[in-house]
Coordinates of C-alpha atoms in Angstrom, one line a residue:
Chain H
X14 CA 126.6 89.3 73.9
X15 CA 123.1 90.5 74.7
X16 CA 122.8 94.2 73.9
X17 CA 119.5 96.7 74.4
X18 CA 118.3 99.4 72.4
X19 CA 115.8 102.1 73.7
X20 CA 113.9 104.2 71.1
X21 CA 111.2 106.5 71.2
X22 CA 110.4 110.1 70.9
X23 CA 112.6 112.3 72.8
X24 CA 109.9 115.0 73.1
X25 CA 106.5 115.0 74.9
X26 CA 104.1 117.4 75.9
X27 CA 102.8 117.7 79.2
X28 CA 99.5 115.1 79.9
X29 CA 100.4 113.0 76.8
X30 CA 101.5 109.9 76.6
X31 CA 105.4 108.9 76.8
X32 CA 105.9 105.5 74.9
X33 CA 109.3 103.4 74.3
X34 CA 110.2 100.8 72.9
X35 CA 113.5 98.7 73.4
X36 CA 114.9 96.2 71.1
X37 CA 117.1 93.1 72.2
X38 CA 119.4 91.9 70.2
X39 CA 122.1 88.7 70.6
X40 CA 120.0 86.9 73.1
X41 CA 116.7 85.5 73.8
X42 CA 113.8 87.5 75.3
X43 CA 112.9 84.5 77.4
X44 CA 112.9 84.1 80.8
X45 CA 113.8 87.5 81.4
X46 CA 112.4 90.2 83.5
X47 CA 112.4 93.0 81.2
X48 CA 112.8 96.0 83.4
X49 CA 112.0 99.7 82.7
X50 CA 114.3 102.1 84.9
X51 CA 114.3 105.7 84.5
X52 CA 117.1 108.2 86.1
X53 CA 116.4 112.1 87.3
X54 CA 118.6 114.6 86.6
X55 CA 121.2 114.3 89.4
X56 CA 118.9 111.5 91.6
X57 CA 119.3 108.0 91.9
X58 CA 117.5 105.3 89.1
X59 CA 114.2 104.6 90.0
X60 CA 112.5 100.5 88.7
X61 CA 109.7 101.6 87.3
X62 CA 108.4 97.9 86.7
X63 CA 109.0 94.8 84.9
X64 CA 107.1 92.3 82.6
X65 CA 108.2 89.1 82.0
X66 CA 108.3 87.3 78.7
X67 CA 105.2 85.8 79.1
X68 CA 103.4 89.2 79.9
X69 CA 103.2 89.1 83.1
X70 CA 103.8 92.2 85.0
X71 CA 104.4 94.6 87.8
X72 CA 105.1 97.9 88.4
X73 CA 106.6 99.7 91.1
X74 CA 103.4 101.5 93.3
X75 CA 104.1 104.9 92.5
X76 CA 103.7 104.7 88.8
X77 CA 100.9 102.0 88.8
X78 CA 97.8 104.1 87.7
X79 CA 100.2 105.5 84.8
X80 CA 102.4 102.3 83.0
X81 CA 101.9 99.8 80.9
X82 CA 104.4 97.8 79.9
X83 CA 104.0 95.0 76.6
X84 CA 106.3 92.5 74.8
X85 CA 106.4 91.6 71.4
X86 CA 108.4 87.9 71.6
X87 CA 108.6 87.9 67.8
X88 CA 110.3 91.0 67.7
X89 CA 112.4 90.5 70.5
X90 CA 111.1 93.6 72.0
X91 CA 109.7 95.2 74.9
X92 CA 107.4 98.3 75.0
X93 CA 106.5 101.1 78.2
X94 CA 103.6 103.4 78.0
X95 CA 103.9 106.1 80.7
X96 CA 100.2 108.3 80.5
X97 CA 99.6 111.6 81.3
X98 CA 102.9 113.1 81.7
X99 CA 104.3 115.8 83.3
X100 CA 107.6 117.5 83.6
X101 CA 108.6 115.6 87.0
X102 CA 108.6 112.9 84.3
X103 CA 111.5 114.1 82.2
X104 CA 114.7 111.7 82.9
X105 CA 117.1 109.4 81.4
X106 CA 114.9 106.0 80.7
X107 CA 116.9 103.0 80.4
X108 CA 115.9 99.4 79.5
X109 CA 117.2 96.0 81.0
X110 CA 117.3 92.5 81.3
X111 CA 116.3 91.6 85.2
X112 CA 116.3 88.4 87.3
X113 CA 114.2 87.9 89.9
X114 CA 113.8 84.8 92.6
X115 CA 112.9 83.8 95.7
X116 CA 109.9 83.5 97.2
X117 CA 107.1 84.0 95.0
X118 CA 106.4 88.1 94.0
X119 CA 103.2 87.7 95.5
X120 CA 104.9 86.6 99.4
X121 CA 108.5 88.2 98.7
X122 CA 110.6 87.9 101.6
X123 CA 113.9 87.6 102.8
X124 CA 114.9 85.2 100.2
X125 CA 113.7 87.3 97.3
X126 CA 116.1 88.9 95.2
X127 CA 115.8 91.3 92.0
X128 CA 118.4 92.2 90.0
X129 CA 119.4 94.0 86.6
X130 CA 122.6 92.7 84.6
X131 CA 122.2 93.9 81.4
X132 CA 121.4 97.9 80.8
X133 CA 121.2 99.9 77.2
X134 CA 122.5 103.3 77.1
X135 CA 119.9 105.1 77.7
X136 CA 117.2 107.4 76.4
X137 CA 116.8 111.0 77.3
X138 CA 113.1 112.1 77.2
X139 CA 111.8 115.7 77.8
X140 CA 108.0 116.8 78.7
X141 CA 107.9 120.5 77.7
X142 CA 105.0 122.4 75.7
Chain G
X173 CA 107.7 100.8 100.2
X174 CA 111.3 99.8 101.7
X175 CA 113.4 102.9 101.8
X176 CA 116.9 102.5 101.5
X177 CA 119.7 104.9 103.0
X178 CA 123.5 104.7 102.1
X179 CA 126.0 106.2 104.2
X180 CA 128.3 108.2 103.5
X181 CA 126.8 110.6 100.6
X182 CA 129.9 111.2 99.4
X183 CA 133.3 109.5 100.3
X184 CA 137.1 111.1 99.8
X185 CA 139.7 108.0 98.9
X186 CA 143.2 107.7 97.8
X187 CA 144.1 105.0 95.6
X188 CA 144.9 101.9 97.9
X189 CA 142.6 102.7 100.4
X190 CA 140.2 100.7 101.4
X191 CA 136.6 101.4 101.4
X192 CA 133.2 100.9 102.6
X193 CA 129.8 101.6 101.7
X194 CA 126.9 100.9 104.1
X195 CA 123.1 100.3 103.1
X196 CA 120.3 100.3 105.4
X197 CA 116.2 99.2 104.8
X198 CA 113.6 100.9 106.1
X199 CA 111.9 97.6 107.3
X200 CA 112.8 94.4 109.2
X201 CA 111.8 92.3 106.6
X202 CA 114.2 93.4 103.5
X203 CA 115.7 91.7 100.2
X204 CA 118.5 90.5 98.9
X205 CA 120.5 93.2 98.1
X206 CA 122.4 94.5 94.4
X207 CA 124.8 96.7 94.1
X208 CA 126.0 99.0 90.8
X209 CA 128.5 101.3 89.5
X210 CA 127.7 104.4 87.5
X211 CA 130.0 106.4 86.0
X212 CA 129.2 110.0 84.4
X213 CA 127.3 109.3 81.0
X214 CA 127.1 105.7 81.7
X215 CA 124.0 103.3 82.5
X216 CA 124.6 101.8 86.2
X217 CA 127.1 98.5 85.9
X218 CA 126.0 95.7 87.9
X219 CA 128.8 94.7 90.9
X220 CA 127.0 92.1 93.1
X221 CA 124.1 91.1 93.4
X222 CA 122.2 88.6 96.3
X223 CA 124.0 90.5 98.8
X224 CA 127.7 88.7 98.2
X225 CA 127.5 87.1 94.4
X226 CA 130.2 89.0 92.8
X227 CA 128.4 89.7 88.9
X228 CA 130.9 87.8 86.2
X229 CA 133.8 90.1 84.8
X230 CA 133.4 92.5 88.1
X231 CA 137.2 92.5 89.9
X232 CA 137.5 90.3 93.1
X233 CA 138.5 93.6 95.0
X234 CA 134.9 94.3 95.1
X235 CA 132.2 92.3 97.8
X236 CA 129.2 92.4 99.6
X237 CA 127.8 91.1 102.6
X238 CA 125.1 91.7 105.0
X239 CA 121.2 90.7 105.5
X240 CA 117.6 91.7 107.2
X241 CA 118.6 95.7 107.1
X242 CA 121.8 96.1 106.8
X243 CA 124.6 95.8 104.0
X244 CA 128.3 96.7 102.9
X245 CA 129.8 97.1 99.7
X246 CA 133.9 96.7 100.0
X247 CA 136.8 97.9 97.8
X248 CA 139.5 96.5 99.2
X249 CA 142.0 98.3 97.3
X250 CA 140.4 101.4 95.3
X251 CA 141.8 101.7 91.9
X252 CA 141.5 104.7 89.5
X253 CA 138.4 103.1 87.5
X254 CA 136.6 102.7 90.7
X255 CA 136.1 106.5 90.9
X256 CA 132.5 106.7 90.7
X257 CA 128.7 106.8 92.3
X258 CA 127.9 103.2 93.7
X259 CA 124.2 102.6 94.6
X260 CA 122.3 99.3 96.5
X261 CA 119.0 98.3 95.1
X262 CA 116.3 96.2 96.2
X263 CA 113.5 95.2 94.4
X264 CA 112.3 98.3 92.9
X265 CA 114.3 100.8 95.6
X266 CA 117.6 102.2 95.1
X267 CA 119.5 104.0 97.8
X268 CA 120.2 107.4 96.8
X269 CA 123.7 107.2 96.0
X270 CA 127.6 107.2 97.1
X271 CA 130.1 109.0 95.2
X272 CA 133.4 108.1 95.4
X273 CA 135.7 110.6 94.8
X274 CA 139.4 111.2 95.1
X275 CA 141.3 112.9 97.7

């Protein structure tokens, strides 16, 4: 079954760049949304965008001016670039695979759905000095 | 953004009991809803998703329903694995969280 793998450094410092990388493995990376969701300590996840496996993308409003988000399709990979950092950043960042229809993204309505099915375990990532 | 509130915070359940979790959007115009289970240590486990499509593997004793603002996750008959924080999602919005714990 399709399994995901985070990676990345677990330590930034504060107004660097946070980048992650995660790494799908018994499945296809196409026609996937290829979600980036990061957890507080003690708070509910928060979507912090998707890209799909073409490259196209979008990211949830509050984070806009600071992701990127890439995919690799020969490496069956997906990558998140979080800029300038702080330590309201420091959470549990977890990868998945995401499905999304409807109407389009663009006029999403009561029709439009967006889910995630498959999760990996996790990354922890700390901004300290 | 839609905001999304669950009700209650935190919910005491004896094994056989039957329980309900209410979701509520901010706005008239909402999504179809998803709903997960996270357990301590553990990425959130996908239960339902479109507001009533029970996920593949998930027990029948779970379901949704609802539409436009408001939703309900059901466990008919709590069992001891269902102990555990549920949360809805739409689009890029989770609610903030029930926990269900035992009484």
């Amino acid at each position: 079954q399709v399994q995901l793998q985070e990676s990345g450094p677990g330590l930034v410092k504060p107004s660097e760049t946070l980048s992650l990388t995660c790494t799908i493995s018994g499945g296809s990376i196409r026609n996937y949304y290829w979600t980036w969701i990061r957890q507080l300590p003690g708070k509910a996840p928060e979507c912090m965008g998707y890209i799909y496996y073409s490259g196209t993308t979008n990211y949830n409003p509050s984070l806009k001016s600071r992701v990127t988000m890439s995919v690799d399709t020969s490496k069956n990979q997906f990558s998140l670039k979080l800029r300038s950092v702080t330590a309201a950043d420091t959470a549990l960042y977890y990868c998945a695979r995401g499905y999304y229809g409807g109407e389009t993204w663009a006029h999403r309505g009561p029709y439009s759905y967006f889910y995630m099915d498959v999760w990996g375990k996790g990354t922890t990532v700390t901004v300290s000095s | 953004d839609v905001q999304m509130t669950q009700s209650p915070s935190t919910l005491s359940a004896s094994v056989g009991d039957r329980v309900t979790i209410t979701c509520r959007a901010s706005q008239s115009t909402s999504y179809r809803l998803a709903w997960y289970q996270q357990k301590p240590g553990q990425a959130p486990k996908l239960l339902i998703y479109k507001a009533s499509t029970l996920e593949s593997g998930v027990p029948s004793r779970f379901s949704g329903s609802g539409s436009g603002t408001e939703f309900t996750l059901t466990i008919s008959s709590l069992q001891p694995d269902d102990f555990a924080t549920y949360y809805c999602q739409q689009l890029w919005t989770f609610g903030q969280g029930t926990k269900v714990e035992m009484k």
